[in-house]
PDB file of C-alpha atoms and ligand atoms in Angstrom:
ATOM      1  CA  UNK G   1     -30.421   7.339 -13.344  1.00 46.00           C
ATOM      2  CA  UNK G   2     -30.932   8.124  -9.745  1.00 49.00           C
ATOM      3  CA  UNK G   3     -29.260   5.810  -6.876  1.00 49.00           C
ATOM      4  CA  UNK G   4     -30.345   6.051  -3.086  1.00 49.00           C
ATOM      5  CA  UNK G   5     -27.037   5.431  -1.685  1.00 47.00           C
ATOM      6  CA  UNK G   6     -27.564   4.563   2.067  1.00 47.00           C
ATOM      7  CA  UNK G   7     -26.761   7.339   4.364  1.00 49.00           C
ATOM      8  CA  UNK G   8     -23.581   7.048   6.246  1.00 50.00           C
ATOM      9  CA  UNK G   9     -24.228   5.965   9.624  1.00 58.00           C
ATOM     10  CA  UNK G  10     -27.790   4.791   8.733  1.00 74.00           C
ATOM     11  CA  UNK G  11     -27.107   1.063   8.812  1.00 87.00           C
ATOM     12  CA  UNK G  12     -29.607  -1.734   7.631  1.00 92.00           C
ATOM     13  CA  UNK G  13     -30.924  -3.865  10.366  1.00 94.00           C
ATOM     14  CA  UNK G  14     -28.592  -6.896   9.614  1.00 95.00           C
ATOM     15  CA  UNK G  15     -25.465  -4.673   9.421  1.00 96.00           C
ATOM     16  CA  UNK G  16     -26.386  -2.624  12.854  1.00 95.00           C
ATOM     17  CA  UNK G  17     -26.927  -5.956  14.450  1.00 95.00           C
ATOM     18  CA  UNK G  18     -23.285  -7.232  13.334  1.00 96.00           C
ATOM     19  CA  UNK G  19     -21.695  -4.185  14.673  1.00 95.00           C
ATOM     20  CA  UNK G  20     -23.876  -4.090  17.844  1.00 94.00           C
ATOM     21  CA  UNK G  21     -22.800  -7.476  18.585  1.00 95.00           C
ATOM     22  CA  UNK G  22     -19.287  -7.472  17.500  1.00 95.00           C
ATOM     23  CA  UNK G  23     -18.645  -4.575  19.904  1.00 91.00           C
ATOM     24  CA  UNK G  24     -20.578  -6.132  22.690  1.00 90.00           C
ATOM     25  CA  UNK G  25     -18.927  -7.867  25.705  1.00 87.00           C
ATOM     26  CA  UNK G  26     -21.717 -10.360  25.831  1.00 89.00           C
ATOM     27  CA  UNK G  27     -22.289 -11.297  22.264  1.00 89.00           C
ATOM     28  CA  UNK G  28     -18.915 -10.523  20.487  1.00 93.00           C
ATOM     29  CA  UNK G  29     -17.498 -14.264  21.053  1.00 95.00           C
ATOM     30  CA  UNK G  30     -20.237 -15.838  18.976  1.00 96.00           C
ATOM     31  CA  UNK G  31     -20.642 -12.804  16.560  1.00 97.00           C
ATOM     32  CA  UNK G  32     -17.008 -13.118  15.814  1.00 97.00           C
ATOM     33  CA  UNK G  33     -17.272 -16.969  15.310  1.00 97.00           C
ATOM     34  CA  UNK G  34     -20.459 -16.497  12.823  1.00 97.00           C
ATOM     35  CA  UNK G  35     -17.907 -14.086  11.088  1.00 98.00           C
ATOM     36  CA  UNK G  36     -15.124 -16.231  10.691  1.00 98.00           C
ATOM     37  CA  UNK G  37     -17.415 -18.897   9.341  1.00 98.00           C
ATOM     38  CA  UNK G  38     -18.410 -16.198   6.861  1.00 98.00           C
ATOM     39  CA  UNK G  39     -14.810 -15.283   5.977  1.00 98.00           C
ATOM     40  CA  UNK G  40     -13.921 -18.736   5.778  1.00 98.00           C
ATOM     41  CA  UNK G  41     -16.531 -19.576   3.398  1.00 97.00           C
ATOM     42  CA  UNK G  42     -15.817 -16.505   1.193  1.00 97.00           C
ATOM     43  CA  UNK G  43     -12.024 -17.716   1.066  1.00 97.00           C
ATOM     44  CA  UNK G  44     -13.105 -21.275   0.121  1.00 96.00           C
ATOM     45  CA  UNK G  45     -15.485 -19.900  -2.590  1.00 96.00           C
ATOM     46  CA  UNK G  46     -12.720 -17.406  -4.128  1.00 96.00           C
ATOM     47  CA  UNK G  47      -9.895 -19.972  -4.178  1.00 95.00           C
ATOM     48  CA  UNK G  48     -12.601 -22.543  -5.883  1.00 94.00           C
ATOM     49  CA  UNK G  49     -13.539 -19.945  -8.465  1.00 94.00           C
ATOM     50  CA  UNK G  50      -9.797 -19.020  -9.184  1.00 91.00           C
ATOM     51  CA  UNK G  51      -9.100 -22.810  -9.725  1.00 82.00           C
ATOM     52  CA  UNK G  52      -6.601 -22.422  -7.000  1.00 66.00           C
ATOM     53  CA  UNK G  53      -6.805 -26.026  -6.248  1.00 72.00           C
ATOM     54  CA  UNK G  54      -7.569 -26.925  -2.676  1.00 71.00           C
ATOM     55  CA  UNK G  55      -5.503 -25.267  -0.156  1.00 78.00           C
ATOM     56  CA  UNK G  56      -7.425 -24.950   2.651  1.00 89.00           C
ATOM     57  CA  UNK G  57      -4.514 -23.877   4.626  1.00 92.00           C
ATOM     58  CA  UNK G  58      -4.526 -20.625   2.654  1.00 94.00           C
ATOM     59  CA  UNK G  59      -8.450 -20.113   3.562  1.00 96.00           C
ATOM     60  CA  UNK G  60      -7.783 -20.324   6.968  1.00 97.00           C
ATOM     61  CA  UNK G  61      -4.573 -18.054   6.795  1.00 97.00           C
ATOM     62  CA  UNK G  62      -6.760 -15.418   4.707  1.00 97.00           C
ATOM     63  CA  UNK G  63      -9.837 -15.356   7.242  1.00 98.00           C
ATOM     64  CA  UNK G  64      -7.528 -15.379  10.144  1.00 98.00           C
ATOM     65  CA  UNK G  65      -5.763 -12.082   8.471  1.00 98.00           C
ATOM     66  CA  UNK G  66      -8.943 -10.790   7.638  1.00 98.00           C
ATOM     67  CA  UNK G  67     -10.690 -11.090  10.658  1.00 98.00           C
ATOM     68  CA  UNK G  68      -7.999  -9.281  12.607  1.00 97.00           C
ATOM     69  CA  UNK G  69      -8.076  -6.477  10.035  1.00 97.00           C
ATOM     70  CA  UNK G  70     -11.991  -6.203  10.067  1.00 97.00           C
ATOM     71  CA  UNK G  71     -11.825  -6.027  13.981  1.00 96.00           C
ATOM     72  CA  UNK G  72      -9.082  -3.353  14.136  1.00 95.00           C
ATOM     73  CA  UNK G  73     -11.169  -1.526  11.559  1.00 95.00           C
ATOM     74  CA  UNK G  74     -14.630  -1.806  13.036  1.00 95.00           C
ATOM     75  CA  UNK G  75     -15.064   1.892  14.231  1.00 92.00           C
ATOM     76  CA  UNK G  76     -14.420   2.803  10.652  1.00 94.00           C
ATOM     77  CA  UNK G  77     -17.351   0.940   9.122  1.00 95.00           C
ATOM     78  CA  UNK G  78     -19.930   3.484   8.153  1.00 90.00           C
ATOM     79  CA  UNK G  79     -22.551   1.784   6.525  1.00 93.00           C
ATOM     80  CA  UNK G  80     -21.612   2.881   3.076  1.00 93.00           C
ATOM     81  CA  UNK G  81     -22.200  -0.857   2.181  1.00 96.00           C
ATOM     82  CA  UNK G  82     -23.708  -3.620   3.940  1.00 96.00           C
ATOM     83  CA  UNK G  83     -21.602  -4.893   6.932  1.00 97.00           C
ATOM     84  CA  UNK G  84     -20.630  -8.321   5.012  1.00 97.00           C
ATOM     85  CA  UNK G  85     -19.994  -6.577   1.503  1.00 98.00           C
ATOM     86  CA  UNK G  86     -17.382  -4.407   3.698  1.00 98.00           C
ATOM     87  CA  UNK G  87     -16.003  -7.519   5.529  1.00 98.00           C
ATOM     88  CA  UNK G  88     -15.543  -9.682   2.205  1.00 98.00           C
ATOM     89  CA  UNK G  89     -13.279  -7.452   0.675  1.00 98.00           C
ATOM     90  CA  UNK G  90     -10.653  -7.974   3.413  1.00 98.00           C
ATOM     91  CA  UNK G  91     -10.773 -11.615   2.903  1.00 98.00           C
ATOM     92  CA  UNK G  92     -10.939 -11.521  -0.946  1.00 98.00           C
ATOM     93  CA  UNK G  93      -8.086  -9.012  -0.484  1.00 97.00           C
ATOM     94  CA  UNK G  94      -6.234 -11.492   1.474  1.00 97.00           C
ATOM     95  CA  UNK G  95      -6.991 -14.780  -0.639  1.00 96.00           C
ATOM     96  CA  UNK G  96      -5.974 -12.306  -3.771  1.00 95.00           C
ATOM     97  CA  UNK G  97      -2.633 -11.770  -2.450  1.00 95.00           C
ATOM     98  CA  UNK G  98      -1.950 -15.261  -1.396  1.00 94.00           C
ATOM     99  CA  UNK G  99      -2.896 -16.871  -4.696  1.00 93.00           C
ATOM    100  CA  UNK G 100      -0.542 -14.230  -6.683  1.00 93.00           C
ATOM    101  CA  UNK G 101       2.180 -14.745  -4.590  1.00 92.00           C
ATOM    102  CA  UNK G 102       1.779 -18.609  -4.758  1.00 90.00           C
ATOM    103  CA  UNK G 103       1.482 -18.571  -8.517  1.00 90.00           C
ATOM    104  CA  UNK G 104       4.942 -16.904  -8.430  1.00 91.00           C
ATOM    105  CA  UNK G 105       6.904 -18.608  -5.798  1.00 88.00           C
ATOM    106  CA  UNK G 106      10.311 -19.435  -6.858  1.00 86.00           C
ATOM    107  CA  UNK G 107       9.725 -17.745 -10.321  1.00 85.00           C
ATOM    108  CA  UNK G 108      12.127 -15.274 -11.827  1.00 82.00           C
ATOM    109  CA  UNK G 109      10.805 -11.707 -11.924  1.00 78.00           C
ATOM    110  CA  UNK G 110      11.416 -10.188 -15.143  1.00 73.00           C
ATOM    111  CA  UNK G 111      12.233  -6.896 -14.820  1.00 68.00           C
ATOM    112  CA  UNK G 112      13.814  -5.716 -17.843  1.00 65.00           C
ATOM    113  CA  UNK G 113      12.387  -6.451 -21.171  1.00 56.00           C
ATOM    114  CA  UNK G 114      15.367  -8.295 -23.104  1.00 56.00           C
ATOM    115  CA  UNK G 115      13.572  -7.270 -26.568  1.00 55.00           C
ATOM    116  CA  UNK G 116      11.282  -4.799 -25.726  1.00 65.00           C
ATOM    117  CA  UNK G 117      10.551  -4.394 -29.720  1.00 60.00           C
ATOM    118  CA  UNK G 118       9.781  -8.210 -29.774  1.00 63.00           C
ATOM    119  CA  UNK G 119       7.452  -7.841 -26.707  1.00 66.00           C
ATOM    120  CA  UNK G 120       5.727  -4.767 -27.909  1.00 67.00           C
ATOM    121  CA  UNK G 121       5.074  -5.990 -31.094  1.00 63.00           C
ATOM    122  CA  UNK G 122       3.892  -9.327 -30.020  1.00 62.00           C
ATOM    123  CA  UNK G 123       1.428  -7.666 -27.758  1.00 58.00           C
ATOM    124  CA  UNK G 124      -0.256  -5.618 -31.036  1.00 60.00           C
ATOM    125  CA  UNK G 125      -2.759  -7.188 -32.974  1.00 60.00           C
ATOM    126  CA  UNK G 126      -2.048  -4.901 -35.942  1.00 57.00           C
ATOM    127  CA  UNK G 127       1.799  -6.271 -35.777  1.00 52.00           C
ATOM    128  CA  UNK G 128       4.391  -4.726 -37.482  1.00 54.00           C
ATOM    129  CA  UNK G 129       4.004  -2.149 -40.147  1.00 54.00           C
ATOM    130  CA  UNK G 130       1.964   1.052 -39.514  1.00 54.00           C
ATOM    131  CA  UNK G 131       2.538   0.515 -35.761  1.00 60.00           C
ATOM    132  CA  UNK G 132       6.139   0.920 -36.511  1.00 77.00           C
ATOM    133  CA  UNK G 133       6.702   4.677 -35.695  1.00 83.00           C
ATOM    134  CA  UNK G 134       4.221   4.644 -32.607  1.00 84.00           C
ATOM    135  CA  UNK G 135       6.225   1.368 -31.363  1.00 84.00           C
ATOM    136  CA  UNK G 136       9.709   2.656 -31.843  1.00 85.00           C
ATOM    137  CA  UNK G 137       8.739   5.985 -30.059  1.00 90.00           C
ATOM    138  CA  UNK G 138       7.087   4.161 -27.113  1.00 89.00           C
ATOM    139  CA  UNK G 139      10.166   2.063 -26.801  1.00 88.00           C
ATOM    140  CA  UNK G 140      12.302   5.338 -26.748  1.00 90.00           C
ATOM    141  CA  UNK G 141      10.454   6.542 -24.376  1.00 93.00           C
ATOM    142  CA  UNK G 142      10.882   3.752 -22.134  1.00 92.00           C
ATOM    143  CA  UNK G 143      14.368   3.764 -22.803  1.00 90.00           C
ATOM    144  CA  UNK G 144      14.881   7.291 -22.115  1.00 93.00           C
ATOM    145  CA  UNK G 145      12.004   8.917 -20.711  1.00 95.00           C
ATOM    146  CA  UNK G 146      11.804   7.000 -17.419  1.00 95.00           C
ATOM    147  CA  UNK G 147      13.938   6.446 -14.323  1.00 95.00           C
ATOM    148  CA  UNK G 148      15.693   3.161 -14.155  1.00 93.00           C
ATOM    149  CA  UNK G 149      13.241   2.066 -11.353  1.00 94.00           C
ATOM    150  CA  UNK G 150       9.931   3.626 -13.124  1.00 95.00           C
ATOM    151  CA  UNK G 151      11.318   1.570 -16.320  1.00 93.00           C
ATOM    152  CA  UNK G 152      11.583  -1.273 -14.190  1.00 92.00           C
ATOM    153  CA  UNK G 153       8.024  -1.212 -12.360  1.00 94.00           C
ATOM    154  CA  UNK G 154       6.648  -0.254 -16.042  1.00 94.00           C
ATOM    155  CA  UNK G 155       8.074  -3.100 -17.659  1.00 91.00           C
ATOM    156  CA  UNK G 156       7.270  -5.687 -15.158  1.00 91.00           C
ATOM    157  CA  UNK G 157       3.764  -4.793 -14.393  1.00 93.00           C
ATOM    158  CA  UNK G 158       2.465  -4.015 -18.010  1.00 92.00           C
ATOM    159  CA  UNK G 159       4.675  -6.272 -20.252  1.00 88.00           C
ATOM    160  CA  UNK G 160       5.653  -8.942 -18.149  1.00 88.00           C
ATOM    161  CA  UNK G 161       2.505  -9.380 -16.092  1.00 89.00           C
ATOM    162  CA  UNK G 162       4.099  -9.461 -12.730  1.00 93.00           C
ATOM    163  CA  UNK G 163       1.299  -8.656 -10.003  1.00 95.00           C
ATOM    164  CA  UNK G 164       1.728  -5.304  -8.419  1.00 95.00           C
ATOM    165  CA  UNK G 165       1.749  -6.958  -4.807  1.00 93.00           C
ATOM    166  CA  UNK G 166       4.448  -9.782  -5.880  1.00 95.00           C
ATOM    167  CA  UNK G 167       6.473  -7.273  -7.337  1.00 95.00           C
ATOM    168  CA  UNK G 168       6.212  -4.834  -3.868  1.00 95.00           C
ATOM    169  CA  UNK G 169       7.074  -7.877  -2.084  1.00 92.00           C
ATOM    170  CA  UNK G 170      10.423  -8.527  -4.025  1.00 92.00           C
ATOM    171  CA  UNK G 171      11.549  -4.678  -4.189  1.00 93.00           C
ATOM    172  CA  UNK G 172      10.354  -4.308  -0.341  1.00 95.00           C
ATOM    173  CA  UNK G 173       7.821  -1.661  -1.177  1.00 96.00           C
ATOM    174  CA  UNK G 174       4.148  -1.264  -1.168  1.00 95.00           C
ATOM    175  CA  UNK G 175       1.284  -2.078  -3.774  1.00 94.00           C
ATOM    176  CA  UNK G 176       0.126   1.432  -3.319  1.00 94.00           C
ATOM    177  CA  UNK G 177       3.781   2.932  -3.638  1.00 96.00           C
ATOM    178  CA  UNK G 178       4.577   0.875  -6.573  1.00 96.00           C
ATOM    179  CA  UNK G 179       1.279   2.129  -8.354  1.00 96.00           C
ATOM    180  CA  UNK G 180       2.128   5.701  -7.766  1.00 96.00           C
ATOM    181  CA  UNK G 181       5.807   4.724  -9.395  1.00 97.00           C
ATOM    182  CA  UNK G 182       3.491   3.117 -12.464  1.00 97.00           C
ATOM    183  CA  UNK G 183       1.438   6.277 -12.666  1.00 96.00           C
ATOM    184  CA  UNK G 184       4.065   8.385 -12.788  1.00 96.00           C
ATOM    185  CA  UNK G 185       5.784   6.526 -15.434  1.00 97.00           C
ATOM    186  CA  UNK G 186       2.665   6.176 -17.809  1.00 96.00           C
ATOM    187  CA  UNK G 187       2.400  10.060 -17.217  1.00 95.00           C
ATOM    188  CA  UNK G 188       5.915  10.652 -18.233  1.00 96.00           C
ATOM    189  CA  UNK G 189       5.559   8.124 -21.305  1.00 95.00           C
ATOM    190  CA  UNK G 190       2.395  10.121 -22.600  1.00 94.00           C
ATOM    191  CA  UNK G 191       4.078  13.268 -22.514  1.00 95.00           C
ATOM    192  CA  UNK G 192       7.082  11.757 -24.480  1.00 95.00           C
ATOM    193  CA  UNK G 193       5.048  10.669 -27.244  1.00 93.00           C
ATOM    194  CA  UNK G 194       3.097  13.958 -27.218  1.00 93.00           C
ATOM    195  CA  UNK G 195       6.073  15.670 -27.606  1.00 93.00           C
ATOM    196  CA  UNK G 196       6.828  13.371 -30.751  1.00 90.00           C
ATOM    197  CA  UNK G 197       3.803  14.614 -32.230  1.00 89.00           C
ATOM    198  CA  UNK G 198       1.526  11.351 -31.434  1.00 86.00           C
ATOM    199  CA  UNK G 199      -1.734  11.966 -30.849  1.00 77.00           C
ATOM    200  CA  UNK G 200      -2.875   9.730 -28.134  1.00 75.00           C
ATOM    201  CA  UNK G 201      -6.676   9.403 -29.074  1.00 63.00           C
ATOM    202  CA  UNK G 202      -9.088   9.106 -25.827  1.00 54.00           C
ATOM    203  CA  UNK G 203      -9.292   5.426 -25.096  1.00 49.00           C
ATOM    204  CA  UNK G 204     -12.572   3.538 -26.464  1.00 43.00           C
ATOM    205  CA  UNK G 205     -14.638   1.275 -23.658  1.00 40.00           C
TER     206      UNK G 205
ATOM    207  CA  UNK J   1      -1.516  -3.635 -24.903  1.00 74.00           C
ATOM    208  CA  UNK J   2      -0.656  -0.073 -25.811  1.00 81.00           C
ATOM    209  CA  UNK J   3      -3.220   0.722 -23.133  1.00 84.00           C
ATOM    210  CA  UNK J   4      -2.039  -1.317 -20.701  1.00 88.00           C
ATOM    211  CA  UNK J   5       1.408   0.542 -20.954  1.00 91.00           C
ATOM    212  CA  UNK J   6       0.219   3.588 -21.200  1.00 93.00           C
ATOM    213  CA  UNK J   7      -2.677   3.455 -18.540  1.00 92.00           C
ATOM    214  CA  UNK J   8      -5.986   5.455 -18.418  1.00 90.00           C
ATOM    215  CA  UNK J   9      -6.359   9.235 -19.151  1.00 85.00           C
ATOM    216  CA  UNK J  10      -7.586  11.316 -16.299  1.00 84.00           C
ATOM    217  CA  UNK J  11      -7.788  11.122 -12.559  1.00 89.00           C
ATOM    218  CA  UNK J  12      -7.793   8.021 -10.916  1.00 93.00           C
ATOM    219  CA  UNK J  13      -7.835   6.774  -7.441  1.00 96.00           C
ATOM    220  CA  UNK J  14      -4.900   5.379  -5.836  1.00 95.00           C
ATOM    221  CA  UNK J  15      -4.745   1.705  -4.672  1.00 95.00           C
ATOM    222  CA  UNK J  16      -5.560   2.663  -0.909  1.00 95.00           C
ATOM    223  CA  UNK J  17      -8.450   4.645  -2.059  1.00 96.00           C
ATOM    224  CA  UNK J  18      -9.932   1.863  -4.363  1.00 97.00           C
ATOM    225  CA  UNK J  19      -9.923  -0.638  -1.648  1.00 97.00           C
ATOM    226  CA  UNK J  20     -11.613   2.203   0.744  1.00 96.00           C
ATOM    227  CA  UNK J  21     -14.232   2.585  -1.796  1.00 97.00           C
ATOM    228  CA  UNK J  22     -14.682  -1.007  -3.226  1.00 98.00           C
ATOM    229  CA  UNK J  23     -17.524  -2.027  -1.530  1.00 97.00           C
ATOM    230  CA  UNK J  24     -19.786   0.587  -1.889  1.00 97.00           C
ATOM    231  CA  UNK J  25     -18.829   1.011  -5.702  1.00 98.00           C
ATOM    232  CA  UNK J  26     -19.477  -2.746  -5.956  1.00 98.00           C
ATOM    233  CA  UNK J  27     -23.121  -2.592  -4.405  1.00 96.00           C
ATOM    234  CA  UNK J  28     -24.205   0.523  -6.421  1.00 96.00           C
ATOM    235  CA  UNK J  29     -22.728  -1.283  -9.485  1.00 95.00           C
ATOM    236  CA  UNK J  30     -24.908  -4.368  -8.876  1.00 94.00           C
ATOM    237  CA  UNK J  31     -27.774  -2.428  -7.908  1.00 93.00           C
ATOM    238  CA  UNK J  32     -28.475  -1.023 -11.313  1.00 92.00           C
ATOM    239  CA  UNK J  33     -27.004   2.495 -10.250  1.00 94.00           C
ATOM    240  CA  UNK J  34     -24.040   4.499 -11.717  1.00 95.00           C
ATOM    241  CA  UNK J  35     -20.742   3.469  -9.923  1.00 95.00           C
ATOM    242  CA  UNK J  36     -18.546   5.891 -11.802  1.00 93.00           C
ATOM    243  CA  UNK J  37     -20.730   8.566 -10.867  1.00 94.00           C
ATOM    244  CA  UNK J  38     -20.892   7.338  -7.000  1.00 95.00           C
ATOM    245  CA  UNK J  39     -17.216   6.934  -6.909  1.00 96.00           C
ATOM    246  CA  UNK J  40     -15.165   9.195  -9.643  1.00 96.00           C
ATOM    247  CA  UNK J  41     -11.883   7.739 -10.443  1.00 96.00           C
ATOM    248  CA  UNK J  42     -12.458   4.430  -9.695  1.00 97.00           C
ATOM    249  CA  UNK J  43     -13.049   3.097 -13.031  1.00 96.00           C
ATOM    250  CA  UNK J  44      -9.837   4.792 -14.448  1.00 95.00           C
ATOM    251  CA  UNK J  45      -8.067   3.055 -11.507  1.00 96.00           C
ATOM    252  CA  UNK J  46      -9.648  -0.714 -12.452  1.00 96.00           C
ATOM    253  CA  UNK J  47      -8.576  -0.025 -15.843  1.00 94.00           C
ATOM    254  CA  UNK J  48      -4.970   0.916 -14.973  1.00 95.00           C
ATOM    255  CA  UNK J  49      -4.519  -1.715 -11.859  1.00 95.00           C
ATOM    256  CA  UNK J  50      -4.624  -5.295 -12.556  1.00 94.00           C
ATOM    257  CA  UNK J  51      -4.655  -6.126  -8.929  1.00 94.00           C
ATOM    258  CA  UNK J  52      -7.407  -3.901  -8.010  1.00 96.00           C
ATOM    259  CA  UNK J  53      -9.336  -5.008 -11.043  1.00 96.00           C
ATOM    260  CA  UNK J  54      -8.884  -8.730  -9.538  1.00 95.00           C
ATOM    261  CA  UNK J  55     -10.233  -7.524  -6.277  1.00 96.00           C
ATOM    262  CA  UNK J  56     -13.061  -5.971  -7.800  1.00 98.00           C
ATOM    263  CA  UNK J  57     -13.842  -8.979  -9.966  1.00 97.00           C
ATOM    264  CA  UNK J  58     -13.562 -11.357  -7.116  1.00 97.00           C
ATOM    265  CA  UNK J  59     -16.227  -9.195  -5.144  1.00 98.00           C
ATOM    266  CA  UNK J  60     -18.301  -8.724  -7.984  1.00 98.00           C
ATOM    267  CA  UNK J  61     -18.384 -12.920  -8.205  1.00 97.00           C
ATOM    268  CA  UNK J  62     -19.158 -13.586  -4.670  1.00 98.00           C
ATOM    269  CA  UNK J  63     -21.790 -11.314  -4.103  1.00 97.00           C
ATOM    270  CA  UNK J  64     -23.422 -12.674  -7.388  1.00 96.00           C
ATOM    271  CA  UNK J  65     -23.121 -16.178  -6.192  1.00 95.00           C
ATOM    272  CA  UNK J  66     -24.418 -15.046  -2.812  1.00 91.00           C
ATOM    273  CA  UNK J  67     -27.800 -13.543  -4.161  1.00 86.00           C
ATOM    274  CA  UNK J  68     -28.313 -16.304  -7.011  1.00 80.00           C
TER     275      UNK J  68
HETATM  276 ZN1   ZN Q   1      -4.978  -0.483  -7.355  1.00 89.21          ZN
END
């Protein structure tokens, strides 16, 4: 299948108009107002879609922060997508971060699986028997092959479903840094399992 | 579950690269193209990173609603 990708630096007419007006001293006020309106509508749509209830304060905050980010990064927009698609990702990120944070507000973050076995077994449809050896090796790997920080991050995100940005917030780090930690932890675990003779099949779709 | 713990095999983008490429990836995806050829490593990251998968789902849903 061949896809015609928009060539960088060649903008469609509507996108070019956005970039031109936002950067123009004459037209930028009106363009910024139009953009803000678009961001706000997108934020409200997303809050509604995620059944986040009616939080118009949250929609405004997300639109505010997204607008700031977009204007600061305007010169990095190269037309790899339509301008509005590019702009939307900023406001959707802001909404997502806020909704995840709100959902975990005041909640204890489970960093360690108290009963790792129970959790692993409960999460496996096949249940106990033939998974036994593999789960034992996995549990041992989580306990012995990882650093305490790696273990904390892996257990919180993959077993306790703590959103990565919520965890980053509590630990005073960033989503990107935590994902790197998770990535390294997974790598070590897979190596541990392979060394124990467990063939990890390629995942199926 | 095991997949969730062990994550995707093979090379994958970082969260920052994922955000960088998200708009392009989604447009290729929605115009019937091959997004994984357009942005290698993205699919693996979306399988491995629940937060980026959320952001991806959000953008698809918004563009779908807009085009409906
Ligand atoms: Zn990510």
